[in-house]
JSON list of C-alpha atoms in Angstrom, two decimals:
[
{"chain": "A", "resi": 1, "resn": "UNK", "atom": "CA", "xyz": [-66.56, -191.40, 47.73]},
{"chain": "A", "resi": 2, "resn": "UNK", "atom": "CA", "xyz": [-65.36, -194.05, 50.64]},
{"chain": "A", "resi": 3, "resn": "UNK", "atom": "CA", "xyz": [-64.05, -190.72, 52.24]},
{"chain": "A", "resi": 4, "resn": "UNK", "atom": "CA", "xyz": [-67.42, -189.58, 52.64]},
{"chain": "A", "resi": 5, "resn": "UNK", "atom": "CA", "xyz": [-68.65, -193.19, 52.87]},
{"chain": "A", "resi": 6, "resn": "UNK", "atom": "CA", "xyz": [-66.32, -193.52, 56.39]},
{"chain": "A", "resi": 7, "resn": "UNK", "atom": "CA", "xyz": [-67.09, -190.15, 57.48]},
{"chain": "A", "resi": 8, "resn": "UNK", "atom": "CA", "xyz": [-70.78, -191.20, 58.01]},
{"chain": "A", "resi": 9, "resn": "UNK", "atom": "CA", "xyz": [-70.49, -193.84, 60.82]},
{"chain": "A", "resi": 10, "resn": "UNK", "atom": "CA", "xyz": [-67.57, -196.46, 62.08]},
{"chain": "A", "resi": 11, "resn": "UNK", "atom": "CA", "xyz": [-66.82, -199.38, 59.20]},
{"chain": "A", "resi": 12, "resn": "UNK", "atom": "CA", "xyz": [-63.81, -201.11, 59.61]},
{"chain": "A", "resi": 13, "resn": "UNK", "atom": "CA", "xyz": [-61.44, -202.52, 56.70]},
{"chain": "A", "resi": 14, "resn": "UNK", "atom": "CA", "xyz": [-63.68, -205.18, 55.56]},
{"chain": "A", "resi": 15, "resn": "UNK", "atom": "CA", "xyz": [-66.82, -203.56, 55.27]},
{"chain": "A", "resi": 16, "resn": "UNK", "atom": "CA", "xyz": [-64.69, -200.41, 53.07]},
{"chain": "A", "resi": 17, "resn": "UNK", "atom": "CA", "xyz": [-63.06, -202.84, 51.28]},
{"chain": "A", "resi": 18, "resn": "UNK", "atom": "CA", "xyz": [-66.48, -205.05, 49.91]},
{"chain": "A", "resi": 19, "resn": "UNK", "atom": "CA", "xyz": [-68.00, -201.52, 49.17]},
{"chain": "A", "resi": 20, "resn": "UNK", "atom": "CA", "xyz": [-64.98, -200.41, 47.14]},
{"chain": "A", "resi": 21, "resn": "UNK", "atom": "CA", "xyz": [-65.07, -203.65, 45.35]},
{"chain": "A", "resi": 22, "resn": "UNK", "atom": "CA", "xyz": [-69.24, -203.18, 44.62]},
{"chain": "A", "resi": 23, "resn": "UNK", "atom": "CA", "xyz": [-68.11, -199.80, 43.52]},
{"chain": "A", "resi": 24, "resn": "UNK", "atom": "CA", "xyz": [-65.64, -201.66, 40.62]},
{"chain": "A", "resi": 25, "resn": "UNK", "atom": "CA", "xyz": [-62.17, -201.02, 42.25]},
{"chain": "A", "resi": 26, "resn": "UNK", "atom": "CA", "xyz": [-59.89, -203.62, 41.57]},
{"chain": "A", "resi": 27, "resn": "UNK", "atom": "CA", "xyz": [-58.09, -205.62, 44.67]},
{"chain": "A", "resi": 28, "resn": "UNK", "atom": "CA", "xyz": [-54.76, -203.13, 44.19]},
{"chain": "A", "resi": 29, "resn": "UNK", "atom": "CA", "xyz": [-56.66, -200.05, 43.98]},
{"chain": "A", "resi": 30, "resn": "UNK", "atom": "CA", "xyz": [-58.63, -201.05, 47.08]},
{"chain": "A", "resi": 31, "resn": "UNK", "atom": "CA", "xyz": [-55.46, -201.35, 49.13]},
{"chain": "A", "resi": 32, "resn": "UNK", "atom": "CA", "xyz": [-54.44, -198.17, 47.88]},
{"chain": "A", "resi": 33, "resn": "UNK", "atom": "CA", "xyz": [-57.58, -196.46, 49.36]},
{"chain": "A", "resi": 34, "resn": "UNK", "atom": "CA", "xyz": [-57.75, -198.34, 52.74]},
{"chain": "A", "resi": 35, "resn": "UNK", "atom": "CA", "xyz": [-54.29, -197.60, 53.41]},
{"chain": "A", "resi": 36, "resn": "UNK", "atom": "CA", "xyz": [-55.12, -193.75, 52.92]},
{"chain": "A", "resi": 37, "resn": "UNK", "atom": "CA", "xyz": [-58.35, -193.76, 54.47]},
{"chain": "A", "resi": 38, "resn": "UNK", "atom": "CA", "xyz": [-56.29, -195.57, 57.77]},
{"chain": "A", "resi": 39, "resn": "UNK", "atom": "CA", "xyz": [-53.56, -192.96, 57.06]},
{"chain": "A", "resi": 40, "resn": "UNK", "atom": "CA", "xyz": [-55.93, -190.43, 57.22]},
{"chain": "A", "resi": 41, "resn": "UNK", "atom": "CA", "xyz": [-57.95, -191.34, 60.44]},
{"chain": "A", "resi": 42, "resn": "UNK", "atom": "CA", "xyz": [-61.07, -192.33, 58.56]},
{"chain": "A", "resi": 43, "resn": "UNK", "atom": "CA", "xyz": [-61.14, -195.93, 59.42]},
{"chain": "A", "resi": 44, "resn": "UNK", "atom": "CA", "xyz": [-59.42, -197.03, 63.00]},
{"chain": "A", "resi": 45, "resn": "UNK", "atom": "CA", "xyz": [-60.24, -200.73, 63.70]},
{"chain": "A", "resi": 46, "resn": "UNK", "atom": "CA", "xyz": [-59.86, -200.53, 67.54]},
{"chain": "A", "resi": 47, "resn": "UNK", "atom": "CA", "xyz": [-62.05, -197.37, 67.40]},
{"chain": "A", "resi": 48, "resn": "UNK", "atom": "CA", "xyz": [-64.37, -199.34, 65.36]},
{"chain": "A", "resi": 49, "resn": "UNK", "atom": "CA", "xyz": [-64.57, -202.65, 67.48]},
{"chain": "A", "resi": 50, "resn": "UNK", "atom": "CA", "xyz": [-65.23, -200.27, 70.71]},
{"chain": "A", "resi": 51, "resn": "UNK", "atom": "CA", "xyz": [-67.99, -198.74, 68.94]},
{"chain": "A", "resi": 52, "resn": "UNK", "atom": "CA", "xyz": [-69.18, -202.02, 67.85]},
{"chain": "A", "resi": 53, "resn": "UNK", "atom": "CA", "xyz": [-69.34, -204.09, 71.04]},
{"chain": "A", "resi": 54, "resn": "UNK", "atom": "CA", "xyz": [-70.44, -201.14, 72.94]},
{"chain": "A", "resi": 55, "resn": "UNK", "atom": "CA", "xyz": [-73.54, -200.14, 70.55]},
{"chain": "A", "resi": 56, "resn": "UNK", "atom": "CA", "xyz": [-74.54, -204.13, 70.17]},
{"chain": "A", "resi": 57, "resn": "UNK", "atom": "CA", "xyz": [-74.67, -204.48, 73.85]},
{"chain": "A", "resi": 58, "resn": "UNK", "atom": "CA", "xyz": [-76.54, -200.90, 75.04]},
{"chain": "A", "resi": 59, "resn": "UNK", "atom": "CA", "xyz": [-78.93, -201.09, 71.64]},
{"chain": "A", "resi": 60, "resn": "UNK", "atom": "CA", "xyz": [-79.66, -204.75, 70.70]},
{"chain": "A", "resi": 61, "resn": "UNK", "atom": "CA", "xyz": [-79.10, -206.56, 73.64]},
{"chain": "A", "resi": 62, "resn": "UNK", "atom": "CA", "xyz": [-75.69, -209.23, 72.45]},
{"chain": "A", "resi": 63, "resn": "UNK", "atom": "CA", "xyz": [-73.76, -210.95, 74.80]},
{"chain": "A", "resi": 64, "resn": "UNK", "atom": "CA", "xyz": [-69.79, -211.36, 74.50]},
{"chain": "A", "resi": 65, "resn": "UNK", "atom": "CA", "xyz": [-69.98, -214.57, 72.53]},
{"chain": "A", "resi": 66, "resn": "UNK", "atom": "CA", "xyz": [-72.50, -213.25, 70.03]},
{"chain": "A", "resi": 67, "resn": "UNK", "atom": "CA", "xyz": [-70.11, -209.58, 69.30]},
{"chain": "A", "resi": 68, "resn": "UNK", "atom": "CA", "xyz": [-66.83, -211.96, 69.51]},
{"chain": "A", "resi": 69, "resn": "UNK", "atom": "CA", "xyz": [-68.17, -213.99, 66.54]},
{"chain": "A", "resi": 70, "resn": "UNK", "atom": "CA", "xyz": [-69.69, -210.98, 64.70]},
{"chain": "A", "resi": 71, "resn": "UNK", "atom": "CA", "xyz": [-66.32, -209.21, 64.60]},
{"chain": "A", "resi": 72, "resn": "UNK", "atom": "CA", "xyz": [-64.64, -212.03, 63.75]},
{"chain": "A", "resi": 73, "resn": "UNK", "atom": "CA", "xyz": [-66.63, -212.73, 60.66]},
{"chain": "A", "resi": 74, "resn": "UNK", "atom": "CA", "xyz": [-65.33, -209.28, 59.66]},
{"chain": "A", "resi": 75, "resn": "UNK", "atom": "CA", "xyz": [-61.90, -209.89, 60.15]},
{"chain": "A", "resi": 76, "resn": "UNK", "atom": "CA", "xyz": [-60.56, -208.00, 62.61]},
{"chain": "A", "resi": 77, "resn": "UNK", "atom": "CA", "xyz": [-57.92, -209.13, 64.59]},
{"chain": "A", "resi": 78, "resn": "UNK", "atom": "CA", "xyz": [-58.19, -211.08, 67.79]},
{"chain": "A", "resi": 79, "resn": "UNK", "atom": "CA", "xyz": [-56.32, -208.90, 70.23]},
{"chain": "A", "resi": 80, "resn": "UNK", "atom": "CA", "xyz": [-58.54, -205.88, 69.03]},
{"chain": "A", "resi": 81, "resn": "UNK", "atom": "CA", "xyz": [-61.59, -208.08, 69.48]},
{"chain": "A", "resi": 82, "resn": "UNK", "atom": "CA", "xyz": [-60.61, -209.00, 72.89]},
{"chain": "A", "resi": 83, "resn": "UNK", "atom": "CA", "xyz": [-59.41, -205.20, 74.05]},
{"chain": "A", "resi": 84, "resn": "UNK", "atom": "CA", "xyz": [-62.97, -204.07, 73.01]},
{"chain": "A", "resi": 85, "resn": "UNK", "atom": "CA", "xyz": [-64.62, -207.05, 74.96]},
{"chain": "A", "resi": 86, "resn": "UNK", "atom": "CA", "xyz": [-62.72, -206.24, 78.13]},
{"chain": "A", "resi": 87, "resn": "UNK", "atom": "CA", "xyz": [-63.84, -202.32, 77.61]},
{"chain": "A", "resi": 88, "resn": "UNK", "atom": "CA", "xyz": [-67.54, -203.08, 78.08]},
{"chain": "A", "resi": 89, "resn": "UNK", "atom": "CA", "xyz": [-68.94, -201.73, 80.92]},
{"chain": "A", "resi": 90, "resn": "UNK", "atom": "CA", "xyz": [-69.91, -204.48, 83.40]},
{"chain": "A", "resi": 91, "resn": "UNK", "atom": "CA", "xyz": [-72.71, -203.01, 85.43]},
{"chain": "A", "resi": 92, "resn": "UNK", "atom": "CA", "xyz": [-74.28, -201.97, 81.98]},
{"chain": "A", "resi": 93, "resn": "UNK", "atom": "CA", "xyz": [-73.46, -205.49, 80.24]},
{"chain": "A", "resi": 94, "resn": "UNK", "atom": "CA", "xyz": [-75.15, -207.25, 83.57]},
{"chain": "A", "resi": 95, "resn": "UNK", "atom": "CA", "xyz": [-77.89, -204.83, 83.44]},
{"chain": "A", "resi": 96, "resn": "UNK", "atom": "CA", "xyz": [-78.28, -205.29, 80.12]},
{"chain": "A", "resi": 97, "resn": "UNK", "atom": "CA", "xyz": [-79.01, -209.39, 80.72]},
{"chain": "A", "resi": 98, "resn": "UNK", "atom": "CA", "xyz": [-81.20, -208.60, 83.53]},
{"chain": "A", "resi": 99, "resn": "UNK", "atom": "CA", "xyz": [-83.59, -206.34, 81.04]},
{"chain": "A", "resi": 100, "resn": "UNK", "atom": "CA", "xyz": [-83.62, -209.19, 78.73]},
{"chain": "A", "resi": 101, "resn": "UNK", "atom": "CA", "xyz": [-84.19, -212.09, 80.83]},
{"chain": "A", "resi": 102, "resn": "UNK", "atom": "CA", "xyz": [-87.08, -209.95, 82.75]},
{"chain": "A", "resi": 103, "resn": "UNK", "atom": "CA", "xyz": [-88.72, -209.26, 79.48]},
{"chain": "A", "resi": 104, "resn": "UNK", "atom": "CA", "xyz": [-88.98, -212.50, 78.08]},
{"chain": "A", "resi": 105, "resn": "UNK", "atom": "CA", "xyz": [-89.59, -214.04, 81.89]},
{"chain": "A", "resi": 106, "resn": "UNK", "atom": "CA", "xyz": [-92.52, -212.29, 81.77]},
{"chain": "A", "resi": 107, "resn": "UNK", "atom": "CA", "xyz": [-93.61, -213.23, 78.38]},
{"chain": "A", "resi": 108, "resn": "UNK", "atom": "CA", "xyz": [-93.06, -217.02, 79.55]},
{"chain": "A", "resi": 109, "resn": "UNK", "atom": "CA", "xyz": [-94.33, -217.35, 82.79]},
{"chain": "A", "resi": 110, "resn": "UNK", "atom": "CA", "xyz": [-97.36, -219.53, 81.87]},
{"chain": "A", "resi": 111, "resn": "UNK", "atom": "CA", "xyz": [-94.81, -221.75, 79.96]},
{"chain": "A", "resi": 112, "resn": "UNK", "atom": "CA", "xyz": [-93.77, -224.90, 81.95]},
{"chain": "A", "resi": 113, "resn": "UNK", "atom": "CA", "xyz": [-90.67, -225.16, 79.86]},
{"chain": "A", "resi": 114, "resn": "UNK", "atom": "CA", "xyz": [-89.87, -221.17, 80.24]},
{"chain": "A", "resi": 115, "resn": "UNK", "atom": "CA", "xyz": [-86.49, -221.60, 82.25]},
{"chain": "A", "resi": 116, "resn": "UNK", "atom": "CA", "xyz": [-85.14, -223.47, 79.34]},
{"chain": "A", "resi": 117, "resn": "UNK", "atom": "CA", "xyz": [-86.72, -221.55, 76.69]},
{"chain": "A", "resi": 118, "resn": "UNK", "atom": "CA", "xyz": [-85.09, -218.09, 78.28]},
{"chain": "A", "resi": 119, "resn": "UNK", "atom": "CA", "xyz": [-81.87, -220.00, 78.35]},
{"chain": "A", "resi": 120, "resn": "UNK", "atom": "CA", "xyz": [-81.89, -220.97, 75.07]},
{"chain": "A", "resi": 121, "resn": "UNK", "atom": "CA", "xyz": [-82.69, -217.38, 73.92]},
{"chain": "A", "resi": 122, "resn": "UNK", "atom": "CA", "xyz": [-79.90, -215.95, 75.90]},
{"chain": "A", "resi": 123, "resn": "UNK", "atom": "CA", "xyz": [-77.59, -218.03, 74.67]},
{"chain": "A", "resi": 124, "resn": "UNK", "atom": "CA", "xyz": [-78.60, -216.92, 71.13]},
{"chain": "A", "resi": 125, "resn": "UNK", "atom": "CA", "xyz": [-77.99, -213.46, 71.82]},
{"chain": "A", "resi": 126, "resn": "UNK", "atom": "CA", "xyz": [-74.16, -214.38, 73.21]},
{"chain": "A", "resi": 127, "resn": "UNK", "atom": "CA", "xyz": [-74.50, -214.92, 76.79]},
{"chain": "A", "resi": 128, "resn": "UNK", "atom": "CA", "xyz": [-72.43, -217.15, 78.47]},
{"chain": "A", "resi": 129, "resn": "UNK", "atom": "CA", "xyz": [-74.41, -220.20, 80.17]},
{"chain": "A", "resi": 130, "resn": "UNK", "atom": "CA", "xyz": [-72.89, -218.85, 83.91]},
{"chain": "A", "resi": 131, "resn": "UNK", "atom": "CA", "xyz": [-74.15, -215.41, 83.44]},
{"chain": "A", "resi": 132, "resn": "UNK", "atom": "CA", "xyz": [-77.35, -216.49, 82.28]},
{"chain": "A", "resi": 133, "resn": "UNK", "atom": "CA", "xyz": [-77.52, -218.92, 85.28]},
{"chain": "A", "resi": 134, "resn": "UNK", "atom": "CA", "xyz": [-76.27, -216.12, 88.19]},
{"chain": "A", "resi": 135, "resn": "UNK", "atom": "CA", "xyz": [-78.75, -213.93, 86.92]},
{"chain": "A", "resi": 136, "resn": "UNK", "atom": "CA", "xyz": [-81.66, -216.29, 86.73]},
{"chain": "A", "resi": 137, "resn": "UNK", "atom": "CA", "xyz": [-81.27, -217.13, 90.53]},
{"chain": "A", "resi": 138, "resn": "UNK", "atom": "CA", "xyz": [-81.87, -213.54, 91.09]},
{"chain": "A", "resi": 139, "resn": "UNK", "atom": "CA", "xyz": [-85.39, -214.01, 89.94]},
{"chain": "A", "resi": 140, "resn": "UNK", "atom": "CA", "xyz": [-86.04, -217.13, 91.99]},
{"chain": "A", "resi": 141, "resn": "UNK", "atom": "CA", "xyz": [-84.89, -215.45, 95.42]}
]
């Protein structure tokens, strides 16, 4: 059952291991099966976190800060967190911010307090307060 479970999409360790334990395995038994499943090739953490950060940023639009924290809270380690950071594309990720911030520009352009409000928002989704700021000057020049 989690073989077919991981076959479906990417899940890392975490995710397996709080649908084993909804399923009734116990905490050994659980080990037991993520080790095989990792043994196997059915769950690969770095595979997972590049498949993570790059989905979050092409399909819903997160910044770094926003992925960093989300694959924290699912325990994967730091150094894989970081190496799939470093592998997003940058013209995409930059591209990515411009889309958003030309969206909701346009939405707020009536709003005397839109500058701040599209800051706030991009900070929300996990931009950093420079990269909001270099690409909001390219809608004033």
């Amino acid at each position: 059952k989690a073989e077919a479970y991981c076959a479906t999409a990417e899940h890392c360790c975490s995710e397996v291991h709080n649908k084993l334990q909804l399923w009734g395995a116990n905490e050994e038994y659980a080990t037991i099966i993520l080790q095989r499943l990792q043994a196997d090739g059915y769950i690969n953490e770095a595979r997972y976190c590049h498949a993570f950060a790059h989905d979050k940023v092409a399909y819903q639009g997160w910044g770094r800060v926003k992925i960093k924290a989300a694959l924290y809270a699912k325990k994967i380690p730091n150094l894989l967190i970081e190496n799939a950071l470093n592998e997003i594309n940058e013209e995409e990720y930059h591209a990515v911010l411009y889309r958003v911030l030309s969206t909701k520009h346009r939405a707020l352009k009536r709003d005397a307090m839109a500058r701040e409000k599209l800051i706030r928002f991009c900070l929300q989704r996990g931009f950093t307060y420079d990269e909001i700021e270099s690409t909001l000057r390219k809608f004033t020049n």
